[in-house]
Short mmCIF file of C-alpha atoms (C1' of nucleotides) in Angstrom, two decimals:
data_model
loop_
_atom_site.label_atom_id
_atom_site.label_comp_id
_atom_site.label_asym_id
_atom_site.label_seq_id
_atom_site.Cartn_x
_atom_site.Cartn_y
_atom_site.Cartn_z
CA MET A 37 88.51 86.79 -98.64
CA PRO A 38 91.88 87.29 -97.08
CA GLU A 39 92.33 85.36 -93.84
CA LEU A 40 95.49 84.72 -91.85
CA PRO A 41 97.48 82.84 -94.55
CA GLU A 42 96.68 85.40 -97.25
CA VAL A 43 97.62 88.36 -95.05
CA GLU A 44 100.76 86.54 -93.91
CA THR A 45 101.75 86.00 -97.55
CA ILE A 46 101.22 89.68 -98.33
CA VAL A 47 103.09 90.87 -95.25
CA ARG A 48 106.16 88.69 -95.86
CA ARG A 49 106.61 90.14 -99.32
CA LEU A 50 106.01 93.69 -98.12
CA GLN A 51 108.55 93.24 -95.33
CA HIS A 52 111.10 92.10 -97.91
CA GLU A 53 110.30 94.88 -100.38
CA LEU A 54 109.59 97.84 -98.12
CA ALA A 55 111.55 97.54 -94.86
CA GLY A 56 113.94 100.48 -94.59
CA ARG A 57 112.32 102.53 -97.35
CA VAL A 58 111.26 106.13 -96.81
CA LEU A 59 107.77 107.26 -97.78
CA GLY A 60 107.40 109.66 -100.67
CA LYS A 61 104.13 110.69 -102.24
CA VAL A 62 100.94 109.74 -100.39
CA ARG A 63 97.71 109.79 -102.42
CA LEU A 64 94.45 109.30 -100.57
CA LEU A 65 91.89 108.95 -103.34
CA ARG A 66 88.93 107.99 -101.18
CA THR A 67 88.75 109.29 -97.65
CA ASP A 68 85.89 107.09 -96.47
CA ILE A 69 88.17 104.04 -96.21
CA LEU A 70 90.38 105.95 -93.78
CA HIS A 71 89.42 105.89 -90.11
CA GLY A 72 90.80 109.17 -88.84
CA ASN A 73 91.76 112.58 -90.11
CA PRO A 74 92.90 112.58 -93.79
CA ARG A 75 95.10 115.66 -93.36
CA ARG A 76 96.81 114.26 -90.32
CA PHE A 77 97.28 110.97 -92.19
CA ALA A 78 99.19 112.41 -95.12
CA SER A 79 101.15 114.95 -93.10
CA TRP A 80 102.25 112.47 -90.44
CA LEU A 81 103.33 109.84 -92.96
CA THR A 82 105.35 111.97 -95.35
CA GLY A 83 109.08 111.26 -94.96
CA LYS A 84 108.60 108.45 -92.45
CA ARG A 85 110.72 105.31 -92.70
CA VAL A 86 109.24 101.80 -92.79
CA GLU A 87 110.67 99.95 -89.82
CA ARG A 88 109.00 96.62 -90.55
CA VAL A 89 105.83 95.08 -91.93
CA HIS A 90 104.00 92.48 -89.90
CA ARG A 91 100.65 90.85 -89.29
CA ARG A 92 98.25 90.59 -86.38
CA ALA A 93 95.08 88.54 -86.91
CA LYS A 94 93.92 89.41 -90.45
CA ARG A 95 95.55 92.85 -90.34
CA ALA A 96 98.65 93.98 -92.20
CA ILE A 97 100.65 96.54 -90.24
CA LEU A 98 103.30 98.94 -91.51
CA GLU A 99 105.46 100.09 -88.59
CA PHE A 100 107.09 103.48 -89.09
CA SER A 101 109.98 105.26 -87.42
CA PRO A 102 109.55 107.27 -85.29
CA SER A 103 106.81 105.33 -83.56
CA GLY A 104 103.56 105.00 -85.51
CA ARG A 105 101.78 102.43 -87.62
CA VAL A 106 99.36 102.10 -90.50
CA VAL A 107 96.92 99.20 -90.16
CA PHE A 108 95.22 97.69 -93.21
CA HIS A 109 92.17 95.46 -92.96
CA LEU A 110 91.29 93.92 -96.31
CA GLY A 111 87.72 92.92 -95.47
CA MET A 112 86.29 90.86 -98.32
CA THR A 113 87.75 92.34 -101.46
CA GLY A 114 90.70 94.45 -100.32
CA ARG A 115 94.07 94.11 -102.06
CA LEU A 116 97.56 95.41 -101.33
CA LEU A 117 99.56 95.59 -104.56
CA LEU A 118 103.08 96.68 -105.41
CA THR A 119 103.02 98.32 -108.83
CA GLU A 120 105.11 100.69 -110.89
CA ALA A 121 104.33 104.21 -109.67
CA ASP A 122 103.37 105.34 -113.19
CA ALA A 123 101.12 102.36 -113.93
CA PRO A 124 97.50 103.37 -114.60
CA LEU A 125 95.33 103.39 -111.49
CA GLU A 126 93.06 100.39 -111.28
CA LYS A 127 89.43 101.02 -110.47
CA HIS A 128 88.74 101.22 -106.71
CA THR A 129 92.29 102.26 -105.82
CA HIS A 130 91.78 104.20 -102.59
CA LEU A 131 95.34 104.84 -101.39
CA THR A 132 98.83 104.82 -102.88
CA LEU A 133 102.07 105.07 -100.93
CA GLY A 134 105.15 106.05 -102.93
CA PHE A 135 108.73 105.52 -101.74
CA ALA A 136 111.89 107.57 -102.16
CA SER A 137 114.24 104.83 -103.39
CA THR A 138 112.09 102.75 -105.73
CA ARG A 139 109.81 103.19 -108.72
CA ARG A 140 107.30 100.83 -107.14
CA GLU A 141 104.48 101.98 -104.95
CA LEU A 142 102.07 100.27 -102.57
CA ARG A 143 98.41 100.47 -103.55
CA PHE A 144 95.31 99.67 -101.53
CA LEU A 145 92.26 98.66 -103.56
CA ASP A 146 88.89 97.57 -102.23
CA PRO A 147 85.78 97.53 -104.46
CA ARG A 148 83.35 96.54 -101.74
CA ARG A 149 84.98 98.73 -99.09
CA PHE A 150 84.50 96.32 -96.19
CA GLY A 151 88.16 96.90 -95.47
CA GLY A 152 89.84 100.01 -94.17
CA VAL A 153 92.99 101.90 -93.21
CA TRP A 154 93.93 103.27 -89.79
CA LEU A 155 96.84 105.38 -88.57
CA PHE A 156 98.03 105.07 -84.97
CA VAL A 157 100.71 107.44 -83.75
CA GLY A 158 103.08 106.78 -80.85
CA ALA A 159 101.82 104.28 -78.29
CA GLU A 160 98.14 104.57 -79.35
CA THR A 161 96.38 101.22 -79.03
CA PRO A 162 95.48 99.87 -82.48
CA VAL A 163 91.78 99.46 -81.80
CA GLY A 164 88.89 101.53 -83.07
CA PRO A 165 85.70 101.38 -85.10
CA ARG A 166 85.65 98.12 -87.07
CA LEU A 167 88.97 97.29 -85.45
CA GLY A 168 88.04 95.49 -82.26
CA GLU A 169 90.15 93.54 -79.81
CA VAL A 170 91.40 90.23 -81.20
CA GLY A 171 92.18 86.95 -79.50
CA PRO A 172 95.38 84.89 -79.52
CA GLU A 173 97.31 83.97 -82.66
CA PRO A 174 96.48 80.35 -83.60
CA LEU A 175 99.98 79.43 -84.83
CA THR A 176 101.51 80.04 -81.41
CA LEU A 177 98.53 78.96 -79.33
CA THR A 178 99.21 76.35 -76.64
CA SER A 179 96.94 73.37 -76.02
CA LYS A 180 96.12 74.71 -72.59
CA ALA A 181 95.13 78.14 -73.91
CA PHE A 182 93.08 76.52 -76.68
CA ARG A 183 91.12 74.50 -74.11
CA GLY A 184 90.40 77.84 -72.42
CA VAL A 185 89.01 79.18 -75.70
CA LEU A 186 86.81 76.10 -76.12
CA ALA A 187 85.40 76.48 -72.61
CA HIS A 188 83.10 79.23 -73.93
CA GLY A 189 80.79 76.50 -75.14
CA ARG A 190 79.27 77.91 -78.32
CA GLN A 191 78.93 76.14 -81.66
CA ILE A 192 82.52 75.38 -82.56
CA LYS A 193 82.39 77.11 -85.95
CA ALA A 194 80.83 80.28 -84.53
CA LEU A 195 83.53 80.31 -81.86
CA LEU A 196 86.42 79.81 -84.32
CA MET A 197 85.02 82.59 -86.53
CA ASP A 198 84.90 84.99 -83.58
CA GLN A 199 88.03 87.13 -83.80
CA ARG A 200 87.90 87.87 -80.07
CA ALA A 201 88.13 84.15 -79.26
CA ILE A 202 90.92 83.26 -81.72
CA ALA A 203 92.46 85.52 -84.34
CA GLY A 204 92.78 85.13 -88.09
CA LEU A 205 90.40 82.32 -89.00
CA GLY A 206 87.62 82.97 -91.51
CA ASN A 207 85.21 80.81 -93.43
CA ILE A 208 87.76 78.88 -95.52
CA TYR A 209 90.14 77.85 -92.76
CA CYS A 210 87.41 77.10 -90.23
CA ASP A 211 85.78 74.64 -92.61
CA GLU A 212 89.08 73.09 -93.71
CA SER A 213 90.33 72.71 -90.12
CA LEU A 214 87.06 71.22 -88.84
CA HIS A 215 87.09 68.70 -91.68
CA ALA A 216 90.73 67.78 -91.06
CA ALA A 217 89.88 67.19 -87.40
CA GLY A 218 86.66 65.27 -88.19
CA ILE A 219 84.49 67.66 -86.19
CA HIS A 220 80.99 68.83 -87.14
CA PRO A 221 80.71 72.66 -87.15
CA LEU A 222 77.63 72.66 -84.87
CA THR A 223 79.37 70.71 -82.10
CA PRO A 224 79.21 72.68 -78.83
CA ALA A 225 82.83 73.68 -78.19
CA ASP A 226 82.76 72.67 -74.54
CA THR A 227 81.74 69.09 -75.37
CA LEU A 228 84.97 68.38 -77.27
CA ASP A 229 87.09 65.95 -75.29
CA ALA A 230 90.86 66.41 -74.88
CA VAL A 231 91.65 64.22 -77.88
CA HIS A 232 89.35 66.14 -80.23
CA ALA A 233 90.49 69.50 -78.86
CA GLU A 234 94.11 68.61 -79.54
CA ARG A 235 93.23 67.19 -82.95
CA LEU A 236 91.46 70.44 -83.83
CA LEU A 237 94.34 72.67 -82.73
CA VAL A 238 96.80 70.55 -84.73
CA ALA A 239 94.43 70.69 -87.73
CA ILE A 240 94.21 74.50 -87.51
CA LYS A 241 97.98 74.93 -87.32
CA THR A 242 98.70 72.41 -90.07
CA THR A 243 96.08 73.88 -92.41
CA LEU A 244 97.29 77.44 -91.87
CA ARG A 245 100.96 76.49 -92.40
CA GLN A 246 100.17 74.61 -95.61
CA ALA A 247 98.08 77.50 -96.86
CA ILE A 248 100.93 79.95 -96.19
CA ARG A 249 103.30 77.65 -98.07
CA HIS A 250 100.92 77.85 -101.06
CA GLU A 251 100.55 81.65 -100.79
CA GLY A 252 96.95 81.44 -99.60
CA SER A 253 93.68 80.55 -101.30
CA THR A 254 92.28 82.50 -104.24
CA TYR A 255 88.58 81.86 -104.45
CA MET A 256 87.59 85.18 -106.01
CA ASP A 257 89.36 88.36 -105.03
CA TYR A 258 92.54 87.60 -103.11
CA ARG A 259 95.84 88.28 -104.91
CA THR A 260 99.46 88.39 -103.80
CA VAL A 261 101.19 91.80 -103.83
CA ASP A 262 102.35 90.96 -107.38
CA GLY A 263 98.75 90.35 -108.46
CA ARG A 264 99.14 86.57 -108.68
CA GLU A 265 96.62 84.04 -107.36
CA GLY A 266 97.37 81.85 -104.39
CA SER A 267 97.26 78.09 -104.97
CA PHE A 268 95.97 76.54 -101.76
CA GLN A 269 92.42 76.40 -103.17
CA ARG A 270 93.62 73.42 -105.20
CA PHE A 271 94.11 71.52 -101.96
CA HIS A 272 90.81 72.45 -100.28
CA ARG A 273 89.10 69.36 -98.96
CA VAL A 274 85.63 70.85 -98.42
CA TYR A 275 85.45 74.61 -99.01
CA GLN A 276 83.45 75.40 -102.17
CA ARG A 277 83.31 71.69 -103.05
CA GLU A 278 79.56 71.06 -102.67
CA ASP A 279 78.48 67.76 -104.31
CA LEU A 280 82.08 66.81 -105.08
CA PRO A 281 83.51 63.66 -103.47
CA CYS A 282 85.28 64.01 -100.13
CA ARG A 283 89.02 63.59 -100.68
CA THR A 284 89.19 61.38 -97.62
CA CYS A 285 86.18 59.05 -97.95
CA GLY A 286 84.43 59.82 -101.24
CA ALA A 287 81.09 60.92 -99.75
CA ALA A 288 79.47 63.99 -101.34
CA ILE A 289 80.37 67.30 -99.70
CA VAL A 290 77.34 69.15 -98.29
CA CYS A 291 76.77 72.90 -97.87
CA LEU A 292 75.05 74.06 -94.67
CA ARG A 293 74.44 77.43 -93.11
CA VAL A 294 76.21 77.89 -89.77
CA ALA A 295 76.69 81.18 -87.94
CA GLY A 296 75.19 82.91 -90.99
CA ARG A 297 77.90 81.54 -93.32
CA SER A 298 78.04 78.94 -96.06
CA THR A 299 79.63 75.95 -94.38
CA PHE A 300 81.03 72.94 -96.22
CA ILE A 301 81.31 69.55 -94.53
CA CYS A 302 81.73 65.88 -95.32
CA PRO A 303 78.73 64.31 -93.54
CA SER A 304 80.63 61.05 -93.22
CA CYS A 305 83.95 62.39 -91.86
CA GLN A 306 82.20 65.00 -89.67
CA PRO A 307 79.23 63.23 -88.04
CA LYS A 308 76.60 65.26 -86.22
CA PRO A 309 77.50 65.77 -82.56
CA ASN A 310 76.04 63.45 -79.95
CA ARG A 311 73.47 65.10 -77.72
CA PRO A 312 75.62 66.85 -75.15
CA ASN A 313 73.39 65.85 -72.24
CA ILE A 314 73.91 62.11 -72.70
CA GLN A 315 77.64 62.46 -72.72
CA THR A 316 79.51 60.02 -70.48
CA SER A 317 82.60 61.03 -68.62
"C1'" DC B 39 74.32 84.92 -72.54
"C1'" DG B 40 74.16 82.92 -77.33
"C1'" DC B 41 72.46 82.93 -81.73
"C1'" DA B 42 69.97 84.90 -85.81
"C1'" DT B 43 69.29 88.79 -88.56
"C1'" DT B 44 70.48 93.10 -90.62
"C1'" DT B 45 73.70 96.48 -92.34
"C1'" DC B 46 77.48 98.08 -95.15
"C1'" DC B 47 79.04 97.56 -100.61
"C1'" DT B 48 80.01 96.02 -105.52
"C1'" DG B 49 80.76 92.68 -109.13
"C1'" DG B 50 79.43 88.52 -110.94
"C1'" DA B 51 75.96 85.08 -111.94
"C1'" DG B 52 71.59 83.63 -113.41
"C1'" DG B 53 66.91 84.42 -115.29
"C1'" DC B 54 64.23 86.07 -119.01
"C1'" DT C 2 72.75 91.70 -125.85
"C1'" DG C 3 70.83 93.90 -121.92
"C1'" DC C 4 68.35 94.61 -117.88
"C1'" DC C 5 66.89 93.03 -113.54
"C1'" DT C 6 67.38 90.59 -109.14
"C1'" DC C 7 69.96 88.03 -106.07
"C1'" DC C 8 73.84 86.90 -103.47
"C1'" DA C 9 78.58 86.41 -101.53
"C1'" DG C 10 80.52 87.67 -96.62
"C1'" DG C 11 84.01 90.19 -92.20
"C1'" DA C 12 82.59 92.54 -88.54
"C1'" DA C 13 79.56 95.20 -85.80
"C1'" DA C 14 74.93 96.49 -84.31
"C1'" DT C 15 70.39 95.09 -83.22
"C1'" DG C 16 66.68 91.86 -82.00
"C1'" DC C 17 64.94 87.81 -79.60
#
DNA sequence: CGCATTTCCTGGAGGC
DNA sequence: TGCCTCCAGGAAATGC
């Protein structure tokens, strides 16, 4: 499940490999992953030059010249791969983008099809069906702005998972960050004091940066653009480690259900929140 | 308003 | 070995 670090890893490689290249053959093999008109998609893109490749939230964005952009959302099982243009098509390949000056092409695969592809031309706002507004980027978020996010007062995990509140976090990095900060996922966000709020923001940034350094986490489907696995899963402290000893204190990791998601915690490092109404200030 | 539940979809896991 | 059922979950819609 590609979250911010996985998409960042993909985008950095694509920027390096594709910036400046001119689009050649466009093959749209499945139109239902495309949000918009398939004919317009292929005809607009042909001959366009890749200006840069970047990321916003969990989305990979190819910026073209003149002004326009293709947005990829990988959902659960989406992959962006760079392969030889004549390599056999893997199952569930929905889109291939060929380039004029290289034998390699960019392929979008997504077995479960929770992901998608969007084209936005000119100054069109990159929002649409399944592509809602997203909140601030966590890596550049200030402490003050983060306290504003927390003021919403929902369960902290549900809030961190909400892309409108803060962008790019999914199940893995929510659980890892909450554990690193010693915060229980059911804690009401507006009961976190300044110390815990700051600790959580630092934990989020540190966890994301380390994950990017290790090219993301491969639990099942995520791969780099070369098809390799990430390695940050080796350093997970709670995610998918039910019954294993906590790497901080040795207590057994527990799996709960929070905000409809499997949620892994160390019950010793992340004690249940105090009742908010007997809080002293 | 917040939170739970349902929907989309397929491959992989587990039961028998 | 093979068939069946269940289940994972990002995001949005629906229900309470």
